[in-house]
mmCIF file of C-alpha atoms in Angstrom:
data_model
loop_
_atom_site.group_PDB
_atom_site.id
_atom_site.type_symbol
_atom_site.label_atom_id
_atom_site.label_comp_id
_atom_site.label_asym_id
_atom_site.label_seq_id
_atom_site.Cartn_x
_atom_site.Cartn_y
_atom_site.Cartn_z
ATOM 1 C CA MET A 242 -44.624 16.964 46.004
ATOM 2 C CA ASN A 243 -40.767 15.973 47.052
ATOM 3 C CA ALA A 244 -39.547 14.409 43.326
ATOM 4 C CA PHE A 245 -37.378 12.191 45.694
ATOM 5 C CA THR A 246 -37.864 10.254 48.942
ATOM 6 C CA LYS A 247 -34.896 8.094 50.599
ATOM 7 C CA HIS A 248 -35.574 5.049 52.352
ATOM 8 C CA ASN A 249 -33.398 2.428 53.665
ATOM 9 C CA GLY A 250 -30.546 4.412 51.728
ATOM 10 C CA VAL A 251 -31.983 4.003 48.438
ATOM 11 C CA VAL A 252 -33.449 6.779 46.733
ATOM 12 C CA PHE A 253 -36.642 6.375 44.837
ATOM 13 C CA THR A 254 -38.314 8.319 42.226
ATOM 14 C CA GLU A 255 -41.147 8.047 40.010
ATOM 15 C CA LEU A 256 -39.553 10.330 37.537
ATOM 16 C CA LEU A 257 -38.196 8.947 34.040
ATOM 17 C CA GLU A 258 -35.553 10.937 34.186
ATOM 18 C CA ILE A 259 -33.512 12.530 36.365
ATOM 19 C CA ASN A 260 -31.016 15.630 36.248
ATOM 20 C CA PHE A 261 -27.739 13.462 37.885
ATOM 21 C CA LYS A 262 -25.437 11.502 36.334
ATOM 22 C CA TYR A 263 -25.995 8.291 36.303
ATOM 23 C CA THR A 264 -25.666 4.722 35.783
ATOM 24 C CA LEU A 265 -28.247 1.805 34.472
ATOM 25 C CA ILE A 266 -27.889 -1.161 35.764
ATOM 26 C CA ARG A 267 -31.073 -3.261 35.200
ATOM 27 C CA THR A 268 -34.741 -2.840 35.742
ATOM 28 C CA ILE A 269 -36.557 -4.440 38.535
ATOM 29 C CA SER A 270 -40.107 -6.157 39.560
ATOM 30 C CA VAL A 271 -41.162 -7.297 43.278
ATOM 31 C CA GLU A 272 -44.263 -8.034 44.344
ATOM 32 C CA ILE A 273 -45.339 -9.166 47.845
ATOM 33 C CA GLY A 274 -48.857 -10.610 49.541
ATOM 34 C CA GLY A 275 -51.017 -12.711 47.858
ATOM 35 C CA GLY A 276 -51.603 -16.214 48.889
ATOM 36 C CA LEU A 277 -51.379 -16.887 52.835
ATOM 37 C CA THR A 278 -50.356 -13.487 53.260
ATOM 38 C CA GLN A 279 -51.754 -10.455 54.438
ATOM 39 C CA ALA A 280 -50.781 -7.823 51.631
ATOM 40 C CA GLN A 281 -54.253 -5.675 52.784
ATOM 41 C CA LEU A 282 -52.167 -5.438 55.991
ATOM 42 C CA LYS A 283 -48.550 -4.234 54.655
ATOM 43 C CA THR A 284 -47.672 -1.145 53.622
ATOM 44 C CA LEU A 285 -45.863 1.070 51.072
ATOM 45 C CA ALA A 286 -42.628 0.756 53.120
ATOM 46 C CA ASP A 287 -42.590 -2.920 53.246
ATOM 47 C CA LEU A 288 -42.979 -2.674 49.641
ATOM 48 C CA LYS A 289 -40.158 0.019 49.351
ATOM 49 C CA ASP A 290 -38.071 -2.480 52.384
ATOM 50 C CA GLU A 291 -38.235 -5.231 49.745
ATOM 51 C CA LEU A 292 -37.396 -2.878 46.600
ATOM 52 C CA ALA A 293 -34.766 -1.361 48.693
ATOM 53 C CA ARG A 294 -33.346 -4.513 49.337
ATOM 54 C CA SER A 295 -33.077 -5.411 45.679
ATOM 55 C CA VAL A 296 -31.362 -2.072 45.158
ATOM 56 C CA LEU A 297 -28.420 -2.791 47.428
ATOM 57 C CA HIS A 298 -28.261 -6.041 46.225
ATOM 58 C CA PHE A 299 -27.769 -5.195 42.615
ATOM 59 C CA GLY A 300 -25.220 -2.247 43.684
ATOM 60 C CA GLY A 301 -27.328 1.008 42.645
ATOM 61 C CA ASN A 302 -28.218 3.427 45.375
ATOM 62 C CA ALA A 303 -31.098 5.142 43.664
ATOM 63 C CA LEU A 304 -35.014 3.707 41.993
ATOM 64 C CA LYS A 305 -36.006 5.477 39.171
ATOM 65 C CA SER A 306 -39.333 5.573 37.472
ATOM 66 C CA PHE A 307 -40.671 3.767 40.237
ATOM 67 C CA LYS A 308 -44.044 2.428 39.788
ATOM 68 C CA TYR A 309 -46.227 1.016 42.375
ATOM 69 C CA GLY A 310 -49.761 -0.126 43.530
ATOM 70 C CA GLN A 311 -51.953 -2.963 44.400
ATOM 71 C CA ARG A 312 -53.753 -5.834 42.222
ATOM 72 C CA SER A 313 -56.129 -8.602 42.415
ATOM 73 C CA VAL A 314 -54.950 -12.002 42.202
ATOM 74 C CA GLY A 315 -58.130 -13.112 41.023
ATOM 75 C CA PHE A 316 -60.961 -14.895 41.879
ATOM 76 C CA LEU A 317 -60.276 -18.358 43.456
ATOM 77 C CA GLY A 318 -58.596 -16.517 46.387
ATOM 78 C CA SER A 319 -61.405 -14.946 47.540
ATOM 79 C CA ILE A 320 -63.284 -18.027 47.003
ATOM 80 C CA LEU A 321 -60.874 -19.921 49.447
ATOM 81 C CA ASN A 322 -60.600 -16.928 51.979
ATOM 82 C CA ILE A 323 -57.009 -16.234 50.924
ATOM 83 C CA ASP A 324 -55.909 -12.717 50.583
ATOM 84 C CA ASP A 325 -56.005 -11.572 47.331
ATOM 85 C CA VAL A 326 -54.155 -8.563 46.817
ATOM 86 C CA LYS A 327 -51.098 -7.957 45.962
ATOM 87 C CA TRP A 328 -48.250 -5.514 46.515
ATOM 88 C CA TYR A 329 -46.372 -4.739 43.548
ATOM 89 C CA GLY A 330 -43.797 -2.402 42.831
ATOM 90 C CA SER A 331 -41.045 -1.824 39.655
ATOM 91 C CA GLY A 332 -38.322 0.531 38.833
ATOM 92 C CA ASP A 333 -34.678 0.848 37.609
ATOM 93 C CA VAL A 334 -31.851 0.398 39.522
ATOM 94 C CA ILE A 335 -29.171 3.110 38.906
ATOM 95 C CA ILE A 336 -26.297 4.475 40.555
ATOM 96 C CA ILE A 337 -26.579 8.088 40.893
ATOM 97 C CA HIS A 338 -23.347 9.894 40.438
ATOM 98 C CA GLN A 339 -22.285 12.963 42.833
ATOM 99 C CA ASP A 340 -21.254 15.552 40.237
ATOM 100 C CA LYS A 341 -24.358 16.737 37.915
ATOM 101 C CA LYS A 342 -24.746 16.270 34.830
#
């Protein structure tokens, strides 16, 4: 398994620590879907699109400690025939510097 992937110019890693010099900017969290949208039709790539936009917005070039998944928003949504699934993703926005530790 590859520890690093790149999406829309942003490096993603699930690792908690990396062997590169980096500067921590902030932790972010994103949710897509639920309500009137169709999150079940969304993909991990759609989630990474949103996360990459956020990383770049805050001046980062990578997302460390990347976590993601799907969760139900509850019983009420299913009764109302509304998509009750959301994708969620989070991690630490960082700037990876060119030189190693």
